[in-house]
Coordinates of C-alpha atoms in Angstrom, one line a residue:
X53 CA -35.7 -56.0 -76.8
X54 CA -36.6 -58.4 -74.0
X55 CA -33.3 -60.1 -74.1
X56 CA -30.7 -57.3 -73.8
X57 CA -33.0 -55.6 -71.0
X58 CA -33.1 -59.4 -69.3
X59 CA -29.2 -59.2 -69.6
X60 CA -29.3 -56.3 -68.2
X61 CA -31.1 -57.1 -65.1
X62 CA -29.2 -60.1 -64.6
X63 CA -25.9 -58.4 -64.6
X64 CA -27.1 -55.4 -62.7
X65 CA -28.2 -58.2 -59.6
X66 CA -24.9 -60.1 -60.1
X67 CA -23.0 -56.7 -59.4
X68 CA -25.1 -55.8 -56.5
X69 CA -24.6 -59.0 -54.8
X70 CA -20.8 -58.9 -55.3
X71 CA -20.7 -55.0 -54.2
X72 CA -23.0 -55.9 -51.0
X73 CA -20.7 -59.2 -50.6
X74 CA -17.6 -57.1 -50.8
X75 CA -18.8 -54.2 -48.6
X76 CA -19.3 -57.3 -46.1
X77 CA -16.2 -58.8 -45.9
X78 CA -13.9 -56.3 -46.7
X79 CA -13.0 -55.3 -43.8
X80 CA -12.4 -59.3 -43.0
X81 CA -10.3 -59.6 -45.9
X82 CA -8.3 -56.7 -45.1
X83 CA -7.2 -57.9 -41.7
X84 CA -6.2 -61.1 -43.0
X85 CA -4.3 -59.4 -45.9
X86 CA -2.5 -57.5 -42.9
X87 CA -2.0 -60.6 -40.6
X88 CA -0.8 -62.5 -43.3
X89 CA 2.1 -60.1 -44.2
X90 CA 5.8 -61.5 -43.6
X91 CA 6.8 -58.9 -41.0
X92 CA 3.8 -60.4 -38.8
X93 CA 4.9 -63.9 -39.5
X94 CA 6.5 -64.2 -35.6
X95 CA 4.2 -61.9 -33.9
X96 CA 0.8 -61.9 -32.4
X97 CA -1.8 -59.7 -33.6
X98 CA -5.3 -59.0 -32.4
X99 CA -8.2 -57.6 -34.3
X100 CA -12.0 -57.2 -33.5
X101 CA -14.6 -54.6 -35.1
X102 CA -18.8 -54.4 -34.3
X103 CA -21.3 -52.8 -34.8
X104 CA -22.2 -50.6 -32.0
X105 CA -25.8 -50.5 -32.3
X106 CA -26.2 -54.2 -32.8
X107 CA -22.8 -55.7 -31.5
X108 CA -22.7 -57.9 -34.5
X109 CA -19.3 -59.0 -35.1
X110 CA -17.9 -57.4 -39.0
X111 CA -14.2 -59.0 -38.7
X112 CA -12.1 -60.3 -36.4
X113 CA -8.6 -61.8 -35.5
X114 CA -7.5 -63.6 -32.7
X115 CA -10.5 -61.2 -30.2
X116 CA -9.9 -62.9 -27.6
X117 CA -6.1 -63.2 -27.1
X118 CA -4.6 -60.7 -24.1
X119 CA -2.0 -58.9 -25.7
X120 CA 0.0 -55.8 -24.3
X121 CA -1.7 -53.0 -25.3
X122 CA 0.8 -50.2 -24.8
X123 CA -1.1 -46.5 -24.4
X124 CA -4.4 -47.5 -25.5
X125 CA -4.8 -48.4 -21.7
X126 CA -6.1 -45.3 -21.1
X127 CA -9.0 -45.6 -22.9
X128 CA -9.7 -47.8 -19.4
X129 CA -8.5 -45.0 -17.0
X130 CA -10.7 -42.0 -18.6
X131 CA -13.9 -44.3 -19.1
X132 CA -13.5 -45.0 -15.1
X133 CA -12.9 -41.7 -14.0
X134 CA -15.3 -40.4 -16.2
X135 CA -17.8 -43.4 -15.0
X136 CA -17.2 -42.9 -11.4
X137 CA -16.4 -39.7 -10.5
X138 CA -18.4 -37.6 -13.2
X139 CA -16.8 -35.3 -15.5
X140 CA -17.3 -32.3 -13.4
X141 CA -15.0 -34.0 -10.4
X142 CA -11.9 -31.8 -9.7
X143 CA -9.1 -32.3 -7.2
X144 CA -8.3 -30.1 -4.1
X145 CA -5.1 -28.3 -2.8
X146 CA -5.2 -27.2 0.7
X147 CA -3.0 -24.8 2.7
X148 CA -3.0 -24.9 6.6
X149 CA -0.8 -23.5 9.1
X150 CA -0.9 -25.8 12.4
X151 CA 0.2 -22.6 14.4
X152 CA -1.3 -18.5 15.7
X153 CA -0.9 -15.9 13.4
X154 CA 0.2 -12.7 15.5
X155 CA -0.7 -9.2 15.7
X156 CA 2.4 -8.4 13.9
X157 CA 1.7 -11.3 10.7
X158 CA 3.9 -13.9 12.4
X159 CA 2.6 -17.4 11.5
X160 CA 4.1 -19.2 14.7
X161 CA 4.5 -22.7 13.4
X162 CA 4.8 -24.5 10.0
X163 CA 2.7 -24.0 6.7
X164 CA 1.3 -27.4 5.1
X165 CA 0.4 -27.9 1.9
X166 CA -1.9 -30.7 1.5
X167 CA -1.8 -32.8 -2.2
X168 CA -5.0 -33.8 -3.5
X169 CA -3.3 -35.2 -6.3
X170 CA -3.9 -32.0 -9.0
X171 CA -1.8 -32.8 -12.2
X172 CA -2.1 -29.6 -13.6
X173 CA -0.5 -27.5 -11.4
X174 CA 2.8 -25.9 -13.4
X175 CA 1.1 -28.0 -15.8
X176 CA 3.0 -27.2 -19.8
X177 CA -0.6 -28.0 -20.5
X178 CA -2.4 -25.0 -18.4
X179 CA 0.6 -22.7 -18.2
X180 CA 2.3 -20.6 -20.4
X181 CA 6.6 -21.6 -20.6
X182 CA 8.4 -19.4 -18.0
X183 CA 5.2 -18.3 -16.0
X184 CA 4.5 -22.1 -14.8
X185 CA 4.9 -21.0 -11.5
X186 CA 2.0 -18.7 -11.6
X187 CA -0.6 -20.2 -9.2
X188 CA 1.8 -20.5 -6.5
X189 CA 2.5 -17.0 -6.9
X190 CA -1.0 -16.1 -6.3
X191 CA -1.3 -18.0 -3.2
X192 CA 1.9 -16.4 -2.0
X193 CA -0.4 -13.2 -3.1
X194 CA -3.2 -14.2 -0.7
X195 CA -1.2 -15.0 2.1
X196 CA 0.1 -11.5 1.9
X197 CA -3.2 -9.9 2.2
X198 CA -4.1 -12.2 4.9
X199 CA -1.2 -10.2 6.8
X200 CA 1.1 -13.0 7.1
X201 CA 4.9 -11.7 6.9
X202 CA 6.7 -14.4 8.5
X203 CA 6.7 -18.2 9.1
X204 CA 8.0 -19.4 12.5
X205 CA 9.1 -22.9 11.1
X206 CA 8.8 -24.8 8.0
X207 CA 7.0 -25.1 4.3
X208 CA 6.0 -28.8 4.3
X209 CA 4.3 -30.2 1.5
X210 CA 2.3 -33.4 2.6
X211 CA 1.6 -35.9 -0.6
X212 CA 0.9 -38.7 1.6
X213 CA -3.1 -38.9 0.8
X214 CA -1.9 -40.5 -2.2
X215 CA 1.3 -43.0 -0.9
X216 CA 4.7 -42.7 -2.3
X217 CA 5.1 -46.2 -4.5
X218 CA 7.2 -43.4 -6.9
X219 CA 5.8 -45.4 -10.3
X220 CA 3.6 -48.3 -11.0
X221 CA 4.6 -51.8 -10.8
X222 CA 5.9 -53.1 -14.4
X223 CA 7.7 -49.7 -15.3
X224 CA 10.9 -50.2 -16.8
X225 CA 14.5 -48.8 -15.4
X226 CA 14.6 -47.0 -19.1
X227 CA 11.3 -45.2 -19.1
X228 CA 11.3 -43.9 -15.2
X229 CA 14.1 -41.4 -15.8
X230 CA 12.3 -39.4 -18.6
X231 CA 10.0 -37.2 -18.9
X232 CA 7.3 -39.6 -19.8
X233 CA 7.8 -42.2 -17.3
X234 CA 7.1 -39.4 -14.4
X235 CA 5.0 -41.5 -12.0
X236 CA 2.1 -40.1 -9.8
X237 CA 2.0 -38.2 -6.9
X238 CA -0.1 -36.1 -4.5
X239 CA 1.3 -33.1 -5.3
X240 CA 2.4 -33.3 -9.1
X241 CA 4.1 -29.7 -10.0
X242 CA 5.3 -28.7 -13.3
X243 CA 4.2 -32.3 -14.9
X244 CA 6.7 -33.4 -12.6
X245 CA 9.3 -32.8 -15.2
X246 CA 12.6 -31.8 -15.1
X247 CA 14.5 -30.0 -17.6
X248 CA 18.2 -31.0 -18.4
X249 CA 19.6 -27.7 -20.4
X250 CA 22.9 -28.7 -22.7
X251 CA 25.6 -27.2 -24.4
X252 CA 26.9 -30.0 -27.2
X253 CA 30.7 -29.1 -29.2
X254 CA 32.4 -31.1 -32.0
X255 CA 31.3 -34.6 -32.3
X256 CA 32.6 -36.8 -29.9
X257 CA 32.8 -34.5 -27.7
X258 CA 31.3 -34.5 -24.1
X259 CA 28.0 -32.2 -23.8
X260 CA 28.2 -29.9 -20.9
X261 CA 24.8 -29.5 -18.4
X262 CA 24.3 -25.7 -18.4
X263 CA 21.4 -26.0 -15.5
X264 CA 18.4 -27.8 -14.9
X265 CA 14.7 -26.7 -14.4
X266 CA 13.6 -26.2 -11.8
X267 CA 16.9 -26.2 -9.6
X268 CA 17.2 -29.0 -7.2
X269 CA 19.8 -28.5 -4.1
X270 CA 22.2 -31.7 -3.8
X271 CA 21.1 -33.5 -7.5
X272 CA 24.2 -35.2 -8.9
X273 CA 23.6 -35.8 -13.1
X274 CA 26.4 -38.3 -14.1
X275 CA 26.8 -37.1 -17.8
X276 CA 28.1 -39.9 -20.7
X277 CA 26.0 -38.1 -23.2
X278 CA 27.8 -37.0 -26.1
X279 CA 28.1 -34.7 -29.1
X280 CA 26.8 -36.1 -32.8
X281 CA 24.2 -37.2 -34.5
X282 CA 21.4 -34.9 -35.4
X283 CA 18.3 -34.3 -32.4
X284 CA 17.7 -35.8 -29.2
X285 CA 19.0 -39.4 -28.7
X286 CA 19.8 -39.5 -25.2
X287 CA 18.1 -41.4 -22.5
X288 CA 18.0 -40.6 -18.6
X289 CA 18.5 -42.9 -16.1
X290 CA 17.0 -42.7 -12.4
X291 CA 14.7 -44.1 -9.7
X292 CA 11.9 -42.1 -7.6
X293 CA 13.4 -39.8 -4.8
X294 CA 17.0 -40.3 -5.9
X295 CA 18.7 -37.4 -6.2
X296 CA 21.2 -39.2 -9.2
X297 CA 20.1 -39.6 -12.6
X298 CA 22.9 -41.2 -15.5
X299 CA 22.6 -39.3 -18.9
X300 CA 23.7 -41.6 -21.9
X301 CA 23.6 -41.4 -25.4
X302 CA 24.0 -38.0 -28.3
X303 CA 22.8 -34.9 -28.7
X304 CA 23.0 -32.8 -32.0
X305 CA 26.4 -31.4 -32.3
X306 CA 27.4 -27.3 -31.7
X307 CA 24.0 -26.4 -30.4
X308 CA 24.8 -23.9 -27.3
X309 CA 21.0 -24.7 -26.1
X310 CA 19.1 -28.0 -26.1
X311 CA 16.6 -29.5 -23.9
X312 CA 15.9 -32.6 -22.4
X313 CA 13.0 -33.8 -20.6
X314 CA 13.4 -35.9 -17.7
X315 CA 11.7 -37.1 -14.7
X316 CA 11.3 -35.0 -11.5
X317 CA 13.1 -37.6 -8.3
X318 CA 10.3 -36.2 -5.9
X319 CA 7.6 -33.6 -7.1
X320 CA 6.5 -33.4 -3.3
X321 CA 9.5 -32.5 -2.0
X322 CA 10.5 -29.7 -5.0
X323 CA 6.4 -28.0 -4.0
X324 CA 7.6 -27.0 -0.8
X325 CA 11.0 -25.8 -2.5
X326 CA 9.6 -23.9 -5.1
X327 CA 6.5 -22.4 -3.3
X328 CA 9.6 -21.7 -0.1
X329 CA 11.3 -20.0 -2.7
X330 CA 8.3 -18.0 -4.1
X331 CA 7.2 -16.7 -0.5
X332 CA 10.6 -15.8 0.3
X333 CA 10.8 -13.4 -3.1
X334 CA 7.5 -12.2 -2.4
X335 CA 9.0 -10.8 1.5
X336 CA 7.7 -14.1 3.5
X337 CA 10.3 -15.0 5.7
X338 CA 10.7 -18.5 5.9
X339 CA 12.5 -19.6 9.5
X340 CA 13.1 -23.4 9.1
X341 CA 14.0 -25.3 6.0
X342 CA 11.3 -27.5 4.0
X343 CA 9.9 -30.7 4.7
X344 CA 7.9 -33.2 3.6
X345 CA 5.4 -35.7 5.2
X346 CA 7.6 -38.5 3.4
X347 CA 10.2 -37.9 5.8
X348 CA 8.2 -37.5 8.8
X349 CA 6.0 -39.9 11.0
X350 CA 2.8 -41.0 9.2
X351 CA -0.2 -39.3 10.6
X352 CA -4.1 -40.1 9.6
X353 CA -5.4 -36.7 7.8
X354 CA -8.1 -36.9 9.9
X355 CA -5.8 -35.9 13.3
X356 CA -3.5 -34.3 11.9
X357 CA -5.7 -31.3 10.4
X358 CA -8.1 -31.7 12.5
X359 CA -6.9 -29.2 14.4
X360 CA -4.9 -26.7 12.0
X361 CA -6.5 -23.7 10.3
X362 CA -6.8 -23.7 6.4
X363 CA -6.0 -20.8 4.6
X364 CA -6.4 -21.6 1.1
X365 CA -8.5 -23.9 -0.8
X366 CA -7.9 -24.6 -4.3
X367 CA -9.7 -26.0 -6.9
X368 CA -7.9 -27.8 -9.9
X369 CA -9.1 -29.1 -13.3
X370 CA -12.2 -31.5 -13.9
X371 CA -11.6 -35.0 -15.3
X372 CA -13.5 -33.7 -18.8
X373 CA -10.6 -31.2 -19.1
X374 CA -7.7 -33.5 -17.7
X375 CA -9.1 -36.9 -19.6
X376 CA -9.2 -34.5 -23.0
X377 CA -5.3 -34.2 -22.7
X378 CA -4.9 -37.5 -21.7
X379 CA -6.8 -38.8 -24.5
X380 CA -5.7 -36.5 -27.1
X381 CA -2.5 -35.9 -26.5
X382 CA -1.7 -39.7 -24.8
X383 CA -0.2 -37.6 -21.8
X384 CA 0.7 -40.6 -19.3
X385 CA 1.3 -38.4 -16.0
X386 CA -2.5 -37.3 -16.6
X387 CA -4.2 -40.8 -17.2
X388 CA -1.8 -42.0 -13.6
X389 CA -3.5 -39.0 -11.4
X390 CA -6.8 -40.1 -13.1
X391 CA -6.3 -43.5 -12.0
X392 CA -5.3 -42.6 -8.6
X393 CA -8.0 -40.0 -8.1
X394 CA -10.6 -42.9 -9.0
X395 CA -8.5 -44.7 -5.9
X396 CA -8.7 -41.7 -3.8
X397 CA -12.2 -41.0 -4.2
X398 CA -12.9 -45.0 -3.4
X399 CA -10.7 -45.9 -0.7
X400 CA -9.3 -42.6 0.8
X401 CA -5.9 -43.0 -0.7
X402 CA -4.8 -42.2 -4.3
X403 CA -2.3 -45.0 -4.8
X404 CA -2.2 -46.4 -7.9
X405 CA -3.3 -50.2 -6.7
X406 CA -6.6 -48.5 -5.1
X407 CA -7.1 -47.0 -8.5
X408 CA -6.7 -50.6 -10.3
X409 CA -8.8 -52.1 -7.3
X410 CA -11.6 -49.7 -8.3
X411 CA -11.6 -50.1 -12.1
X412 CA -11.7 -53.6 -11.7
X413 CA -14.5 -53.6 -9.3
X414 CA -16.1 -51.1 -11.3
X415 CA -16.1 -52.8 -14.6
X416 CA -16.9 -56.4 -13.1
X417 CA -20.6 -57.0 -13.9
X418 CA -20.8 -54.7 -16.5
X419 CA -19.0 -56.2 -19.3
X420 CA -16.7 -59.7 -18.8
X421 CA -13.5 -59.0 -17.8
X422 CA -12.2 -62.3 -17.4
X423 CA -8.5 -62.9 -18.2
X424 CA -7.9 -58.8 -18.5
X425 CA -5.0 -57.4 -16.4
X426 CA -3.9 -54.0 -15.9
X427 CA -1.3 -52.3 -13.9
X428 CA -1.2 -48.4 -14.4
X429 CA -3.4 -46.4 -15.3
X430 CA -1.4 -45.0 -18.9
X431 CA 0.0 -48.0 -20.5
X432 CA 3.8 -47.8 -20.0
X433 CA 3.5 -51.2 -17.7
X434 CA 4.5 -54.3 -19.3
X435 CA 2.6 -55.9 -17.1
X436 CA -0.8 -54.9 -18.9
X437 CA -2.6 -57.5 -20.6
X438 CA -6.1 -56.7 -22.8
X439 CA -7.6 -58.3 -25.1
X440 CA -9.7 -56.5 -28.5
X441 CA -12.5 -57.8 -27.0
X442 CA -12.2 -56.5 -23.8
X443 CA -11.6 -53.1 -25.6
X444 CA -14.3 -53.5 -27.9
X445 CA -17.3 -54.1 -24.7
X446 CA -15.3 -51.2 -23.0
X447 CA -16.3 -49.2 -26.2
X448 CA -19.7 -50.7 -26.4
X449 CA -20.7 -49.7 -23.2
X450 CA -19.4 -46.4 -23.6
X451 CA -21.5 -45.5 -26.5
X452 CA -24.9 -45.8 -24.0
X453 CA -23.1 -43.7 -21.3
X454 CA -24.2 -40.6 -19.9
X455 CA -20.3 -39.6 -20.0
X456 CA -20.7 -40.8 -24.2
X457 CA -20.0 -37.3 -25.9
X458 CA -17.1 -36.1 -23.2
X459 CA -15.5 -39.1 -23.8
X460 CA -15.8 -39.6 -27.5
X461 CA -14.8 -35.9 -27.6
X462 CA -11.6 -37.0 -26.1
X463 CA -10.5 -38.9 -29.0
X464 CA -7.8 -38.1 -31.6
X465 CA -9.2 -38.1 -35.3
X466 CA -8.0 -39.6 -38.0
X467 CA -6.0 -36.9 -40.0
X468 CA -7.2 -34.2 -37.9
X469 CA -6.2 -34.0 -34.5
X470 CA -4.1 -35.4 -31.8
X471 CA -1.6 -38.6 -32.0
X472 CA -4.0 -39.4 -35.3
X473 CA -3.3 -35.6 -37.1
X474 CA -0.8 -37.5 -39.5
X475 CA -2.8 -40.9 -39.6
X476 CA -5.1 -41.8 -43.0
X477 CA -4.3 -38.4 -44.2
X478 CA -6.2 -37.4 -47.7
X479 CA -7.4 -41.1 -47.6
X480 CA -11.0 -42.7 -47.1
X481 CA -10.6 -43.1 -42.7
X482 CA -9.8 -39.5 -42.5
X483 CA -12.5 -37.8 -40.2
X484 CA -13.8 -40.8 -39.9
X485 CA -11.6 -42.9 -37.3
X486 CA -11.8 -41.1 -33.4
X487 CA -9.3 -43.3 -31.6
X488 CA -6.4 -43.9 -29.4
X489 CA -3.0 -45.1 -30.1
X490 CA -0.3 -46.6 -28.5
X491 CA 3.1 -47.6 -28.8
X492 CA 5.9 -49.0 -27.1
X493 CA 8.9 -51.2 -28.5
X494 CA 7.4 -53.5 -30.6
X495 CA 3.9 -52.7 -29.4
X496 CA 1.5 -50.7 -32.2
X497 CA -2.4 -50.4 -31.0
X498 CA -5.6 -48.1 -31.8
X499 CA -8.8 -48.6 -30.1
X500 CA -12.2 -46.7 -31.1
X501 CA -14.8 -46.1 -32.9
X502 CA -15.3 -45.7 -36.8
X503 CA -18.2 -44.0 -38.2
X504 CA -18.7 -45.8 -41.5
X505 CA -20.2 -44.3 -45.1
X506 CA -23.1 -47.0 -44.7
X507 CA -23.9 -44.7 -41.8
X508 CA -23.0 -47.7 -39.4
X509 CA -20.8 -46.6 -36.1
X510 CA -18.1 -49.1 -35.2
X511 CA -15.8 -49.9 -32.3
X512 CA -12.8 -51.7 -33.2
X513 CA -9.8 -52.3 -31.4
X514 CA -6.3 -53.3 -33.2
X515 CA -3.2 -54.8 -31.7
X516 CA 0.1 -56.3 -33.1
X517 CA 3.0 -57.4 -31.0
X518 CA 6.2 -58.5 -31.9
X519 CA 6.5 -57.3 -35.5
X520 CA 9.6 -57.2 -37.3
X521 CA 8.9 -54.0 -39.1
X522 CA 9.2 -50.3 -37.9
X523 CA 6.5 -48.9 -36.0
X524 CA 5.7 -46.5 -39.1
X525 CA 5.5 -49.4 -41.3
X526 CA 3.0 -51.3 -39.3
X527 CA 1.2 -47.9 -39.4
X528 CA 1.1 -48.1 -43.0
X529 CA -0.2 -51.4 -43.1
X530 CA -2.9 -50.7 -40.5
X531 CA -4.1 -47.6 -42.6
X532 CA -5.5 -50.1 -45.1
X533 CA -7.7 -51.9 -42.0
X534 CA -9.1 -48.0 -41.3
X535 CA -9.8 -47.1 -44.6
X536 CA -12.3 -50.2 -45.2
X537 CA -13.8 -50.2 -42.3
X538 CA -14.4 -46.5 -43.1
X539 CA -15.9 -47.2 -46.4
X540 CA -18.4 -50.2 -45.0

């Protein structure tokens, strides 16, 4: 009897040291499995997981190597705004006239609108398709129960609080004409997007643009898109406040409707046109034609409303609301106008360097940032350089914020929600992984937090560049990373 029960014992304590010494390095073994893997064999790849509570290291590759992190960048952009300007901060559209309004509602002089840099105005995101123009129509409302019936002079819409570099420095000539390489602006409208409306025919054939949304006077589209293929695969081509964009590529043959999304040349200059157009439909005459501050002599804020009367005030989104899309929905208009409102709020002007400025400054002190370099404020910059180390003391820090639960609660979940809905799906990460991704050409990343079965709560950040692989088959492979750091 002694003998079998001593086996027994024995065995038991040799498999509970090899479960505990697996459950240990698994997670270890799996990133070396991954970095190990042919397709990787020319590329770089950066790993680092801790423990939150402790910040004891459970695996890591290459932690401290910068590597270009594509989208995962804004992880950096909503911890700052959230960190210094507070969840509850929300950006402010003004409306002055710098004239009299007479006895018989005659503003005599020009209607400004002042930008304060609010995203979500027109916003897809906050507005229902084909009513986007909604809040402008209620300020067109307001003004007519103010009395005002006519403007003697002009609509000018006034971004210049937030500077007119178009896009951020590092932004590629093939992202800044679509829809997603939209840069900043002080008076963003309609996710300053435009909409390219086709009409395709037999393949081969040349597409035909129907019209674009929202209408811009004097845009020239040069159109070598074609007919064929099946979907979207054409690409837009055009600068900030050019009024040409180049359309090359295919779209899916005999459709009589499809859309493409592409950048808007100058959201400050199509505010005044669209809310000029809205006033005039509402029975507002309008005298002189629209303007913007871009094209006029640069004047501080401070003089030049100093002495006009405001008529509206309006108050947009909160970072919580605007950092959830951003976040969840890796929207990289909304994690620029975050950046810039953390520049705005700093320095008096919302320009993308003041927002970099800031986050540096910010951040220095509070966990080493040594060797990091970023450039925008969502990712799409080549010039972005962070290492899974720098993401994992970001994350660290985060989890002993005040600003903790509004940001975590900004994070796609593995399986569930957001850019993660179809990542880990029915395996042992899902619902366990909160995270953001990002991708680029060549560039696959997620940065987060893992809550593990152990009951442990991890931030990890994972980065490979340079594979030769799809981008779905680096997601595969990364899968297996998730799922054992899920079951440590």
């Amino acid at each position: 009897m002694f003998f079998p029960l001593l086996r027994h014992l024995i065995l038991t304590g040799i498999l509970l040291v090899v479960g505990s010494g697996w459950s240990q390095n698994s997670v270890q073994s799996a990133i070396d499995v991954f970095a190990n893997d042919p397709v990787f064999a020319n590329a770089s790849v950066g790993f680092l997981a801790i423990d939150v509570a402790t910040g004891d290291v459970i695996a890591s590759k290459n932690p401290a190597t910068c590597l270009s992190p594509a989208s995962t960048v804004k992880l950096f952009s909503t911890a700052t705004a959230f960190q210094v300007l507070g969840s509850d901060y929300a950006p402010k559209t003004r409306i002055y006239i710098d004239g009299t309004i007479d006895s018989k509602g005659t503003v005599n002089g020009n209607l400004w609108i002042r930008g304060g840099g609010d995203v979500t105005i027109g916003s897809r995101y906050y507005n229902a398709e084909g009513i986007e123009d909604t809040l402008l129509r209620v300020w067109a409302d307001t003004l007519l129960k103010m009395g005002i019936k006519q403007i003697n002079g002009a609509i000018i819409a006034d971004a210049s609080e937030f500077g007119y570099q178009g896009v951020p420095d590092g932004w590629s000539w093939s992202d800044m004409g679509n829809y997603y390489g939209a840069g900043p602006s002080g008076l963003p409208i309609y996710d300053n997007m435009l909409r390219y409306v086709f009409r395709t025919g037999v393949t081969g054939s040349k597409t035909t643009l129907k019209e674009t949304i929202p209408v811009i006077p004097g845009f020239s589209f040069h159109n070598y898109i074609s007919s064929g293929g099946s979907g979207d695969n054409s690409y837009i081509y055009g600068g900030p406040y050019s009024l040409d964009r180049f359309g090359t590529g295919t779209l899916e043959a005999k459709t009589n409707r499809i859309v493409v999304k592409g950048s808007l040349p100058d959201p400050e200059w199509q505010f005044a046109q669209e809310f000029s157009r809205i006033l005039k439909g509402r029975g507002i005459a309008v005298r002189d034609s629209i303007n913007t501050a871009r094209q006029m002599t640069w004047v501080s804020p401070a003089v030049r409303y100093g002495s006009m009367k405001m008529l509206i005030e309006h108050k947009g989104k909160t970072v919580g609301s605007v950092a959830w899309w951003t976040n969840m929905k890796s929207v990289n208009l909304f994690a620029e106008e975050l950046l810039c409102w953390v520049g705005y709020s700093a320095y008096g002007t919302g320009s993308t360097d003041n927002g970099v400025t800031k986050l540096e400054n910010y951040w220095t002190g509070k966990i080493p940032v040594s060797g990091m370099f970023i450039k925008d404020g969502s990712g799409l910059s080549r010039g972005n350089a962070i290492s899974p180390q720098h993401f994992c003391d970001l994350l660290k820090f985060m989890a002993t914020s005040k600003n903790f639960d509004v940001f975590y609660g900004t994070l796609p979940v593995a399986g569930i929600s957001g850019t993660l809905s179809s990542v880990c799906k029915n395996q042992a990460a899902e619902g366990k992984v909160h995270a953001k991704s990002g991708t680029m050409n060549r560039i696959k990343s997620y940065c987060g937090y893992v809550e593990t079965k152990g009951g442990k709560r991890l931030a990890f950040a994972f980065i490979a560049n340079n594979y030769n692989c799809t981008s779905s088959a680096v997601v595969d492979r990364m899968e297996k990373v998730f799922n054992a750091m899920a079951l440590y």
